[in-house]
PDB file of C-alpha atoms in Angstrom:
ATOM      1  CA  UNK A   1      94.907 143.702  19.787  1.00  0.00           C
ATOM      2  CA  UNK A   2      98.348 143.971  19.873  1.00  0.00           C
ATOM      3  CA  UNK A   3      99.914 140.329  19.648  1.00  0.00           C
ATOM      4  CA  UNK A   4     101.870 139.721  23.273  1.00  0.00           C
ATOM      5  CA  UNK A   5     106.221 140.106  22.571  1.00  0.00           C
ATOM      6  CA  UNK A   6     107.882 136.865  23.225  1.00  0.00           C
ATOM      7  CA  UNK A   7     110.894 136.889  25.226  1.00  0.00           C
ATOM      8  CA  UNK A   8     112.190 132.781  24.411  1.00  0.00           C
ATOM      9  CA  UNK A   9     115.467 131.821  27.245  1.00  0.00           C
ATOM     10  CA  UNK A  10     116.565 128.169  27.492  1.00  0.00           C
ATOM     11  CA  UNK A  11     116.445 125.962  30.666  1.00  0.00           C
ATOM     12  CA  UNK A  12     119.446 123.546  31.692  1.00  0.00           C
ATOM     13  CA  UNK A  13     119.520 120.862  35.039  1.00  0.00           C
ATOM     14  CA  UNK A  14     121.823 123.190  35.929  1.00  0.00           C
ATOM     15  CA  UNK A  15     119.130 125.546  35.981  1.00  0.00           C
ATOM     16  CA  UNK A  16     116.965 123.789  38.292  1.00  0.00           C
ATOM     17  CA  UNK A  17     119.125 123.089  40.398  1.00  0.00           C
ATOM     18  CA  UNK A  18     120.510 126.147  41.372  1.00  0.00           C
ATOM     19  CA  UNK A  19     117.060 127.506  42.365  1.00  0.00           C
ATOM     20  CA  UNK A  20     115.970 123.829  43.774  1.00  0.00           C
ATOM     21  CA  UNK A  21     119.071 123.202  45.695  1.00  0.00           C
ATOM     22  CA  UNK A  22     119.746 126.172  47.876  1.00  0.00           C
ATOM     23  CA  UNK A  23     115.671 126.679  47.813  1.00  0.00           C
ATOM     24  CA  UNK A  24     115.539 122.546  50.108  1.00  0.00           C
ATOM     25  CA  UNK A  25     118.721 123.922  51.606  1.00  0.00           C
ATOM     26  CA  UNK A  26     116.661 126.564  53.284  1.00  0.00           C
ATOM     27  CA  UNK A  27     113.672 124.777  53.444  1.00  0.00           C
ATOM     28  CA  UNK A  28     115.227 122.081  55.561  1.00  0.00           C
ATOM     29  CA  UNK A  29     116.165 124.298  57.962  1.00  0.00           C
ATOM     30  CA  UNK A  30     112.698 124.552  59.328  1.00  0.00           C
ATOM     31  CA  UNK A  31     111.780 121.288  60.310  1.00  0.00           C
ATOM     32  CA  UNK A  32     114.939 121.889  61.649  1.00  0.00           C
ATOM     33  CA  UNK A  33     114.692 124.390  64.127  1.00  0.00           C
ATOM     34  CA  UNK A  34     111.786 121.950  65.128  1.00  0.00           C
ATOM     35  CA  UNK A  35     114.225 119.231  66.211  1.00  0.00           C
ATOM     36  CA  UNK A  36     115.982 121.812  68.366  1.00  0.00           C
ATOM     37  CA  UNK A  37     113.564 123.274  69.659  1.00  0.00           C
ATOM     38  CA  UNK A  38     111.831 118.965  71.159  1.00  0.00           C
ATOM     39  CA  UNK A  39     116.205 118.863  72.390  1.00  0.00           C
ATOM     40  CA  UNK A  40     115.783 122.001  74.544  1.00  0.00           C
ATOM     41  CA  UNK A  41     112.878 120.829  76.044  1.00  0.00           C
ATOM     42  CA  UNK A  42     113.287 117.603  75.840  1.00  0.00           C
ATOM     43  CA  UNK A  43     116.207 117.978  78.119  1.00  0.00           C
ATOM     44  CA  UNK A  44     114.238 119.560  80.294  1.00  0.00           C
ATOM     45  CA  UNK A  45     112.674 116.393  81.723  1.00  0.00           C
ATOM     46  CA  UNK A  46     109.227 118.072  81.504  1.00  0.00           C
ATOM     47  CA  UNK A  47     106.940 115.829  78.876  1.00  0.00           C
ATOM     48  CA  UNK A  48     104.191 118.379  79.734  1.00  0.00           C
ATOM     49  CA  UNK A  49     106.668 120.722  77.863  1.00  0.00           C
ATOM     50  CA  UNK A  50     107.524 118.678  75.372  1.00  0.00           C
ATOM     51  CA  UNK A  51     103.500 118.336  74.841  1.00  0.00           C
ATOM     52  CA  UNK A  52     102.303 122.130  74.613  1.00  0.00           C
ATOM     53  CA  UNK A  53     105.015 122.395  72.024  1.00  0.00           C
ATOM     54  CA  UNK A  54     104.576 120.379  69.918  1.00  0.00           C
ATOM     55  CA  UNK A  55     100.547 121.879  69.882  1.00  0.00           C
ATOM     56  CA  UNK A  56     101.963 125.512  69.706  1.00  0.00           C
ATOM     57  CA  UNK A  57     104.172 124.989  67.069  1.00  0.00           C
ATOM     58  CA  UNK A  58     101.026 122.509  64.992  1.00  0.00           C
ATOM     59  CA  UNK A  59      98.890 125.559  65.353  1.00  0.00           C
ATOM     60  CA  UNK A  60     101.100 128.071  64.196  1.00  0.00           C
ATOM     61  CA  UNK A  61     101.919 126.050  61.269  1.00  0.00           C
ATOM     62  CA  UNK A  62      97.917 125.446  60.774  1.00  0.00           C
ATOM     63  CA  UNK A  63      97.300 129.978  60.604  1.00  0.00           C
ATOM     64  CA  UNK A  64     100.817 130.212  59.187  1.00  0.00           C
ATOM     65  CA  UNK A  65      99.040 127.870  56.482  1.00  0.00           C
ATOM     66  CA  UNK A  66      96.383 129.681  55.346  1.00  0.00           C
ATOM     67  CA  UNK A  67      98.477 132.649  54.166  1.00  0.00           C
ATOM     68  CA  UNK A  68     100.975 130.287  51.938  1.00  0.00           C
ATOM     69  CA  UNK A  69      99.970 131.885  48.796  1.00  0.00           C
ATOM     70  CA  UNK A  70     102.038 134.887  49.570  1.00  0.00           C
ATOM     71  CA  UNK A  71     105.015 133.418  49.008  1.00  0.00           C
ATOM     72  CA  UNK A  72     103.726 131.094  46.574  1.00  0.00           C
ATOM     73  CA  UNK A  73     101.659 133.849  45.307  1.00  0.00           C
ATOM     74  CA  UNK A  74     104.420 136.160  45.362  1.00  0.00           C
ATOM     75  CA  UNK A  75     107.181 133.566  43.494  1.00  0.00           C
ATOM     76  CA  UNK A  76     104.901 132.972  40.916  1.00  0.00           C
ATOM     77  CA  UNK A  77     104.055 136.509  39.648  1.00  0.00           C
ATOM     78  CA  UNK A  78     107.390 138.198  39.919  1.00  0.00           C
ATOM     79  CA  UNK A  79     108.491 135.262  37.846  1.00  0.00           C
ATOM     80  CA  UNK A  80     106.123 135.929  35.291  1.00  0.00           C
ATOM     81  CA  UNK A  81     107.148 139.554  35.781  1.00  0.00           C
ATOM     82  CA  UNK A  82     110.564 138.798  35.256  1.00  0.00           C
ATOM     83  CA  UNK A  83     109.429 136.930  32.025  1.00  0.00           C
ATOM     84  CA  UNK A  84     108.627 139.793  30.750  1.00  0.00           C
ATOM     85  CA  UNK A  85     111.152 141.602  30.823  1.00  0.00           C
ATOM     86  CA  UNK A  86     109.735 144.039  33.273  1.00  0.00           C
ATOM     87  CA  UNK A  87     111.844 146.331  34.420  1.00  0.00           C
ATOM     88  CA  UNK A  88     110.556 147.037  37.878  1.00  0.00           C
ATOM     89  CA  UNK A  89     111.074 143.088  38.645  1.00  0.00           C
ATOM     90  CA  UNK A  90     108.031 142.268  39.809  1.00  0.00           C
ATOM     91  CA  UNK A  91     107.946 145.601  42.303  1.00  0.00           C
ATOM     92  CA  UNK A  92     103.856 146.285  42.593  1.00  0.00           C
ATOM     93  CA  UNK A  93     103.080 142.179  43.257  1.00  0.00           C
ATOM     94  CA  UNK A  94     105.981 142.161  46.527  1.00  0.00           C
ATOM     95  CA  UNK A  95     104.759 145.801  47.687  1.00  0.00           C
ATOM     96  CA  UNK A  96     100.888 144.355  47.504  1.00  0.00           C
ATOM     97  CA  UNK A  97     101.995 141.307  49.315  1.00  0.00           C
ATOM     98  CA  UNK A  98     103.738 142.683  51.938  1.00  0.00           C
ATOM     99  CA  UNK A  99     100.457 144.589  52.550  1.00  0.00           C
ATOM    100  CA  UNK A 100      97.746 141.495  52.363  1.00  0.00           C
ATOM    101  CA  UNK A 101     100.158 140.228  55.131  1.00  0.00           C
ATOM    102  CA  UNK A 102     100.678 142.762  57.293  1.00  0.00           C
ATOM    103  CA  UNK A 103      96.835 143.537  57.310  1.00  0.00           C
ATOM    104  CA  UNK A 104      96.133 139.357  57.766  1.00  0.00           C
ATOM    105  CA  UNK A 105      98.985 138.768  60.440  1.00  0.00           C
ATOM    106  CA  UNK A 106      97.732 141.897  62.484  1.00  0.00           C
ATOM    107  CA  UNK A 107      94.107 139.834  61.857  1.00  0.00           C
ATOM    108  CA  UNK A 108      95.658 136.859  63.481  1.00  0.00           C
ATOM    109  CA  UNK A 109      97.071 139.159  66.370  1.00  0.00           C
ATOM    110  CA  UNK A 110      93.123 140.599  67.216  1.00  0.00           C
ATOM    111  CA  UNK A 111      92.051 137.038  66.866  1.00  0.00           C
ATOM    112  CA  UNK A 112      94.454 135.616  68.851  1.00  0.00           C
ATOM    113  CA  UNK A 113      91.163 135.087  71.918  1.00  0.00           C
ATOM    114  CA  UNK A 114      89.705 132.783  70.174  1.00  0.00           C
ATOM    115  CA  UNK A 115      92.483 131.426  68.013  1.00  0.00           C
ATOM    116  CA  UNK A 116      93.826 130.347  71.843  1.00  0.00           C
ATOM    117  CA  UNK A 117      90.471 129.018  72.695  1.00  0.00           C
ATOM    118  CA  UNK A 118      89.261 126.977  69.470  1.00  0.00           C
ATOM    119  CA  UNK A 119      92.721 125.371  70.119  1.00  0.00           C
ATOM    120  CA  UNK A 120      92.003 123.948  73.058  1.00  0.00           C
ATOM    121  CA  UNK A 121      88.713 122.706  72.388  1.00  0.00           C
ATOM    122  CA  UNK A 122      90.167 120.527  69.324  1.00  0.00           C
ATOM    123  CA  UNK A 123      93.891 119.618  71.221  1.00  0.00           C
ATOM    124  CA  UNK A 124      92.166 119.002  74.905  1.00  0.00           C
ATOM    125  CA  UNK A 125      95.547 119.042  76.067  1.00  0.00           C
ATOM    126  CA  UNK A 126      96.058 118.172  79.876  1.00  0.00           C
ATOM    127  CA  UNK A 127      96.269 120.559  82.082  1.00  0.00           C
ATOM    128  CA  UNK A 128     100.335 121.109  82.669  1.00  0.00           C
ATOM    129  CA  UNK A 129     100.724 120.297  78.490  1.00  0.00           C
ATOM    130  CA  UNK A 130      97.919 123.800  78.072  1.00  0.00           C
ATOM    131  CA  UNK A 131      99.660 125.659  80.147  1.00  0.00           C
ATOM    132  CA  UNK A 132     102.334 125.104  78.171  1.00  0.00           C
ATOM    133  CA  UNK A 133     100.592 125.652  74.564  1.00  0.00           C
ATOM    134  CA  UNK A 134      99.015 129.160  76.245  1.00  0.00           C
ATOM    135  CA  UNK A 135     103.136 129.963  77.544  1.00  0.00           C
ATOM    136  CA  UNK A 136     104.321 129.589  74.271  1.00  0.00           C
ATOM    137  CA  UNK A 137     100.944 130.828  71.794  1.00  0.00           C
ATOM    138  CA  UNK A 138     101.288 133.956  73.811  1.00  0.00           C
ATOM    139  CA  UNK A 139     104.183 135.077  72.203  1.00  0.00           C
ATOM    140  CA  UNK A 140     104.085 133.604  68.856  1.00  0.00           C
ATOM    141  CA  UNK A 141     101.445 135.210  67.828  1.00  0.00           C
ATOM    142  CA  UNK A 142     103.028 138.654  68.406  1.00  0.00           C
ATOM    143  CA  UNK A 143     105.321 137.780  65.137  1.00  0.00           C
ATOM    144  CA  UNK A 144     102.266 136.806  62.504  1.00  0.00           C
ATOM    145  CA  UNK A 145     103.259 140.282  61.020  1.00  0.00           C
ATOM    146  CA  UNK A 146     106.390 139.224  60.715  1.00  0.00           C
ATOM    147  CA  UNK A 147     106.508 135.872  59.622  1.00  0.00           C
ATOM    148  CA  UNK A 148     103.847 136.982  56.571  1.00  0.00           C
ATOM    149  CA  UNK A 149     105.593 139.595  55.400  1.00  0.00           C
ATOM    150  CA  UNK A 150     108.910 137.078  55.020  1.00  0.00           C
ATOM    151  CA  UNK A 151     106.482 134.731  53.059  1.00  0.00           C
ATOM    152  CA  UNK A 152     106.292 137.816  51.275  1.00  0.00           C
ATOM    153  CA  UNK A 153     110.398 138.609  50.324  1.00  0.00           C
ATOM    154  CA  UNK A 154     111.293 135.150  50.574  1.00  0.00           C
ATOM    155  CA  UNK A 155     108.524 134.804  47.520  1.00  0.00           C
ATOM    156  CA  UNK A 156     110.061 138.328  45.736  1.00  0.00           C
ATOM    157  CA  UNK A 157     113.240 136.480  45.742  1.00  0.00           C
ATOM    158  CA  UNK A 158     112.565 132.816  44.268  1.00  0.00           C
ATOM    159  CA  UNK A 159     111.077 134.956  41.924  1.00  0.00           C
ATOM    160  CA  UNK A 160     113.531 136.482  40.995  1.00  0.00           C
ATOM    161  CA  UNK A 161     115.303 133.309  41.311  1.00  0.00           C
ATOM    162  CA  UNK A 162     117.818 134.971  43.708  1.00  0.00           C
ATOM    163  CA  UNK A 163     117.374 130.914  45.405  1.00  0.00           C
ATOM    164  CA  UNK A 164     121.026 131.969  47.511  1.00  0.00           C
ATOM    165  CA  UNK A 165     119.511 134.966  49.121  1.00  0.00           C
ATOM    166  CA  UNK A 166     116.173 133.783  49.995  1.00  0.00           C
ATOM    167  CA  UNK A 167     118.830 130.593  51.408  1.00  0.00           C
ATOM    168  CA  UNK A 168     120.519 132.766  53.644  1.00  0.00           C
ATOM    169  CA  UNK A 169     117.433 134.535  55.038  1.00  0.00           C
ATOM    170  CA  UNK A 170     116.483 131.096  56.200  1.00  0.00           C
ATOM    171  CA  UNK A 171     119.014 130.052  57.588  1.00  0.00           C
ATOM    172  CA  UNK A 172     119.636 133.615  59.308  1.00  0.00           C
ATOM    173  CA  UNK A 173     115.820 133.010  60.891  1.00  0.00           C
ATOM    174  CA  UNK A 174     116.820 129.736  61.986  1.00  0.00           C
ATOM    175  CA  UNK A 175     120.403 130.534  63.304  1.00  0.00           C
ATOM    176  CA  UNK A 176     119.473 133.192  65.806  1.00  0.00           C
ATOM    177  CA  UNK A 177     116.305 131.037  66.805  1.00  0.00           C
ATOM    178  CA  UNK A 178     118.571 128.273  67.307  1.00  0.00           C
ATOM    179  CA  UNK A 179     121.194 130.134  69.377  1.00  0.00           C
ATOM    180  CA  UNK A 180     117.832 132.243  70.929  1.00  0.00           C
ATOM    181  CA  UNK A 181     116.335 128.867  71.873  1.00  0.00           C
ATOM    182  CA  UNK A 182     120.063 127.645  73.453  1.00  0.00           C
ATOM    183  CA  UNK A 183     120.245 130.651  75.766  1.00  0.00           C
ATOM    184  CA  UNK A 184     116.820 130.836  76.966  1.00  0.00           C
ATOM    185  CA  UNK A 185     115.971 127.831  77.544  1.00  0.00           C
ATOM    186  CA  UNK A 186     119.704 126.040  79.726  1.00  0.00           C
ATOM    187  CA  UNK A 187     120.637 129.865  79.719  1.00  0.00           C
ATOM    188  CA  UNK A 188     118.236 132.217  81.411  1.00  0.00           C
ATOM    189  CA  UNK A 189     115.865 128.494  82.313  1.00  0.00           C
ATOM    190  CA  UNK A 190     112.453 130.668  80.178  1.00  0.00           C
ATOM    191  CA  UNK A 191     111.308 126.830  79.544  1.00  0.00           C
ATOM    192  CA  UNK A 192     108.871 127.214  76.746  1.00  0.00           C
ATOM    193  CA  UNK A 193     108.538 130.758  76.956  1.00  0.00           C
ATOM    194  CA  UNK A 194     112.334 131.098  76.022  1.00  0.00           C
ATOM    195  CA  UNK A 195     111.501 128.904  73.061  1.00  0.00           C
ATOM    196  CA  UNK A 196     109.120 131.332  72.047  1.00  0.00           C
ATOM    197  CA  UNK A 197     110.915 134.551  72.066  1.00  0.00           C
ATOM    198  CA  UNK A 198     114.147 133.083  70.217  1.00  0.00           C
ATOM    199  CA  UNK A 199     111.512 131.804  67.115  1.00  0.00           C
ATOM    200  CA  UNK A 200     109.885 135.424  67.831  1.00  0.00           C
ATOM    201  CA  UNK A 201     113.451 136.918  67.599  1.00  0.00           C
ATOM    202  CA  UNK A 202     114.526 134.846  64.808  1.00  0.00           C
ATOM    203  CA  UNK A 203     111.531 136.127  62.947  1.00  0.00           C
ATOM    204  CA  UNK A 204     112.161 139.387  63.351  1.00  0.00           C
ATOM    205  CA  UNK A 205     115.968 139.563  62.705  1.00  0.00           C
ATOM    206  CA  UNK A 206     115.636 138.335  58.834  1.00  0.00           C
ATOM    207  CA  UNK A 207     112.090 139.823  58.221  1.00  0.00           C
ATOM    208  CA  UNK A 208     113.823 143.327  59.106  1.00  0.00           C
ATOM    209  CA  UNK A 209     117.435 141.602  56.806  1.00  0.00           C
ATOM    210  CA  UNK A 210     114.831 140.630  54.321  1.00  0.00           C
ATOM    211  CA  UNK A 211     113.122 144.472  54.084  1.00  0.00           C
ATOM    212  CA  UNK A 212     116.382 146.020  53.691  1.00  0.00           C
ATOM    213  CA  UNK A 213     117.547 143.848  50.840  1.00  0.00           C
ATOM    214  CA  UNK A 214     114.639 144.495  48.804  1.00  0.00           C
ATOM    215  CA  UNK A 215     114.947 148.016  49.374  1.00  0.00           C
ATOM    216  CA  UNK A 216     118.702 147.987  48.794  1.00  0.00           C
ATOM    217  CA  UNK A 217     117.397 146.414  44.550  1.00  0.00           C
ATOM    218  CA  UNK A 218     115.331 149.560  44.073  1.00  0.00           C
ATOM    219  CA  UNK A 219     118.148 151.957  45.370  1.00  0.00           C
ATOM    220  CA  UNK A 220     116.741 152.721  48.555  1.00  0.00           C
ATOM    221  CA  UNK A 221     113.319 153.270  50.279  1.00  0.00           C
ATOM    222  CA  UNK A 222     113.230 156.845  48.094  1.00  0.00           C
ATOM    223  CA  UNK A 223     113.808 155.494  44.946  1.00  0.00           C
ATOM    224  CA  UNK A 224     111.619 152.486  45.751  1.00  0.00           C
ATOM    225  CA  UNK A 225     109.000 154.490  45.951  1.00  0.00           C
ATOM    226  CA  UNK A 226     109.293 156.972  43.138  1.00  0.00           C
ATOM    227  CA  UNK A 227     109.042 153.930  40.834  1.00  0.00           C
ATOM    228  CA  UNK A 228     105.367 153.443  41.808  1.00  0.00           C
ATOM    229  CA  UNK A 229     102.605 155.336  39.948  1.00  0.00           C
ATOM    230  CA  UNK A 230      99.660 156.527  42.776  1.00  0.00           C
ATOM    231  CA  UNK A 231      96.919 153.850  43.182  1.00  0.00           C
ATOM    232  CA  UNK A 232      98.773 151.468  41.677  1.00  0.00           C
ATOM    233  CA  UNK A 233      99.221 149.760  44.998  1.00  0.00           C
ATOM    234  CA  UNK A 234      95.535 150.107  44.932  1.00  0.00           C
ATOM    235  CA  UNK A 235      94.444 147.990  42.262  1.00  0.00           C
ATOM    236  CA  UNK A 236      91.575 145.876  43.206  1.00  0.00           C
ATOM    237  CA  UNK A 237      92.015 143.229  39.620  1.00  0.00           C
ATOM    238  CA  UNK A 238      95.400 142.500  41.305  1.00  0.00           C
ATOM    239  CA  UNK A 239      94.766 141.986  44.700  1.00  0.00           C
ATOM    240  CA  UNK A 240      92.280 139.819  43.554  1.00  0.00           C
ATOM    241  CA  UNK A 241      94.565 137.663  41.649  1.00  0.00           C
ATOM    242  CA  UNK A 242      97.386 137.768  44.410  1.00  0.00           C
ATOM    243  CA  UNK A 243      94.421 136.045  47.031  1.00  0.00           C
ATOM    244  CA  UNK A 244      92.546 134.036  44.449  1.00  0.00           C
ATOM    245  CA  UNK A 245      95.580 133.058  42.533  1.00  0.00           C
ATOM    246  CA  UNK A 246      96.107 130.298  45.206  1.00  0.00           C
ATOM    247  CA  UNK A 247      92.779 129.272  46.479  1.00  0.00           C
ATOM    248  CA  UNK A 248      93.454 125.276  45.574  1.00  0.00           C
ATOM    249  CA  UNK A 249      96.588 125.614  47.576  1.00  0.00           C
ATOM    250  CA  UNK A 250      95.122 127.408  50.035  1.00  0.00           C
ATOM    251  CA  UNK A 251      92.739 124.139  50.529  1.00  0.00           C
ATOM    252  CA  UNK A 252      95.367 121.518  50.268  1.00  0.00           C
ATOM    253  CA  UNK A 253      97.134 123.358  53.254  1.00  0.00           C
ATOM    254  CA  UNK A 254      94.444 123.476  54.980  1.00  0.00           C
ATOM    255  CA  UNK A 255      93.594 119.709  54.669  1.00  0.00           C
ATOM    256  CA  UNK A 256      97.019 118.405  55.109  1.00  0.00           C
ATOM    257  CA  UNK A 257      97.349 120.712  58.273  1.00  0.00           C
ATOM    258  CA  UNK A 258      94.620 119.533  59.571  1.00  0.00           C
ATOM    259  CA  UNK A 259      94.933 116.311  59.582  1.00  0.00           C
ATOM    260  CA  UNK A 260      98.637 116.448  61.364  1.00  0.00           C
ATOM    261  CA  UNK A 261      96.452 118.707  63.949  1.00  0.00           C
ATOM    262  CA  UNK A 262      93.662 115.188  64.638  1.00  0.00           C
ATOM    263  CA  UNK A 263      97.077 113.270  64.880  1.00  0.00           C
ATOM    264  CA  UNK A 264      98.438 115.628  67.420  1.00  0.00           C
ATOM    265  CA  UNK A 265      95.008 115.770  69.227  1.00  0.00           C
ATOM    266  CA  UNK A 266      94.870 111.974  69.200  1.00  0.00           C
ATOM    267  CA  UNK A 267      98.182 112.007  71.927  1.00  0.00           C
ATOM    268  CA  UNK A 268      97.140 114.464  73.589  1.00  0.00           C
ATOM    269  CA  UNK A 269      94.305 112.748  74.745  1.00  0.00           C
ATOM    270  CA  UNK A 270      97.160 109.665  74.988  1.00  0.00           C
ATOM    271  CA  UNK A 271      98.870 111.797  77.627  1.00  0.00           C
ATOM    272  CA  UNK A 272     101.954 113.738  77.722  1.00  0.00           C
ATOM    273  CA  UNK A 273     104.387 110.868  76.767  1.00  0.00           C
ATOM    274  CA  UNK A 274     102.903 109.791  73.993  1.00  0.00           C
ATOM    275  CA  UNK A 275     102.451 113.129  73.142  1.00  0.00           C
ATOM    276  CA  UNK A 276     106.064 114.307  73.311  1.00  0.00           C
ATOM    277  CA  UNK A 277     106.736 110.491  71.497  1.00  0.00           C
ATOM    278  CA  UNK A 278     104.450 112.498  68.168  1.00  0.00           C
ATOM    279  CA  UNK A 279     106.150 115.222  68.150  1.00  0.00           C
ATOM    280  CA  UNK A 280     109.035 113.585  66.558  1.00  0.00           C
ATOM    281  CA  UNK A 281     107.277 111.880  64.105  1.00  0.00           C
ATOM    282  CA  UNK A 282     105.544 114.453  63.236  1.00  0.00           C
ATOM    283  CA  UNK A 283     109.265 116.322  62.943  1.00  0.00           C
ATOM    284  CA  UNK A 284     110.445 113.261  60.731  1.00  0.00           C
ATOM    285  CA  UNK A 285     107.389 113.517  58.628  1.00  0.00           C
ATOM    286  CA  UNK A 286     107.986 117.303  57.619  1.00  0.00           C
ATOM    287  CA  UNK A 287     112.562 117.039  57.280  1.00  0.00           C
ATOM    288  CA  UNK A 288     111.253 114.295  54.072  1.00  0.00           C
ATOM    289  CA  UNK A 289     108.010 117.398  53.041  1.00  0.00           C
ATOM    290  CA  UNK A 290     110.711 120.033  53.372  1.00  0.00           C
ATOM    291  CA  UNK A 291     113.482 118.847  51.272  1.00  0.00           C
ATOM    292  CA  UNK A 292     111.363 118.274  48.662  1.00  0.00           C
ATOM    293  CA  UNK A 293     109.824 121.802  48.749  1.00  0.00           C
ATOM    294  CA  UNK A 294     112.805 122.989  46.928  1.00  0.00           C
ATOM    295  CA  UNK A 295     112.212 121.130  43.398  1.00  0.00           C
ATOM    296  CA  UNK A 296     108.743 122.827  43.147  1.00  0.00           C
ATOM    297  CA  UNK A 297     109.968 125.877  44.412  1.00  0.00           C
ATOM    298  CA  UNK A 298     111.787 125.705  41.240  1.00  0.00           C
ATOM    299  CA  UNK A 299     109.704 124.534  38.392  1.00  0.00           C
ATOM    300  CA  UNK A 300     107.136 127.393  39.804  1.00  0.00           C
ATOM    301  CA  UNK A 301     110.254 129.952  38.666  1.00  0.00           C
ATOM    302  CA  UNK A 302     110.604 128.350  35.414  1.00  0.00           C
ATOM    303  CA  UNK A 303     107.455 127.695  34.982  1.00  0.00           C
ATOM    304  CA  UNK A 304     106.098 131.452  35.836  1.00  0.00           C
ATOM    305  CA  UNK A 305     109.326 133.088  33.842  1.00  0.00           C
ATOM    306  CA  UNK A 306     108.023 130.718  31.140  1.00  0.00           C
ATOM    307  CA  UNK A 307     104.414 132.257  31.065  1.00  0.00           C
ATOM    308  CA  UNK A 308     105.145 135.726  31.776  1.00  0.00           C
ATOM    309  CA  UNK A 309     108.367 135.382  28.420  1.00  0.00           C
ATOM    310  CA  UNK A 310     104.875 134.278  26.175  1.00  0.00           C
TER     311      UNK A 310
END
């Protein structure tokens, strides 16, 4: 049996910060957009709209957290490929992730009537909140494949320690979202639907930009596909590794988001004003959580790289 080659490298505090700081700045934009949506919708003076927005945002956080392994798993596998001096920079891991993400996203769209019914059953919203939730959900669900593909692209960037590129994509996504929300909610008076369309637009722009950067790294789409041998993308063992890598993370995410959802559901039962106030509290909590996620991303990239480097 041939021993795996070793590729030693050093890690300094600067290496950690070079990943952690941009990643933290990127991740913190997620709850900041929530604050923007809350501000825009809150200024309309209708607690029912604000409550519906909160429940809709929580519902999507819950759904997408179930596929969070696409970002974390891709980042870990790509970091291992970088450590092992893979000349393709984890190309196969990224492409398999993009395919899995697109399939899961389409499945969410197909199952959206059932998901919407279960959400109404769990949250028990009052009529005005229920109408706002339904409008927001019906629009944003179409972005599910985009969100999950964007997770994979971010995983590929962070796995290669290209944290600044990942940060730029996240800022682009949320910048478009914020600008779109201002225009659609205040300029076009579209209410909660405007917030949904603005988020969908941001997801589409960021995913398209990420795919362009990804393809250009390999010399274009044609050059990218020439690097892949027939049948490599259908490697069942590799796909099972991607999905199974973060089984425990999925359980953890489900438990965490269930706690958030339970908190929101109790607020919903206490009335629109209580539910709206809870929206602000939950976003403050997520602000701190997402900020610390950048340090976790640095640890994952360096650990994965070390494992790949043997």
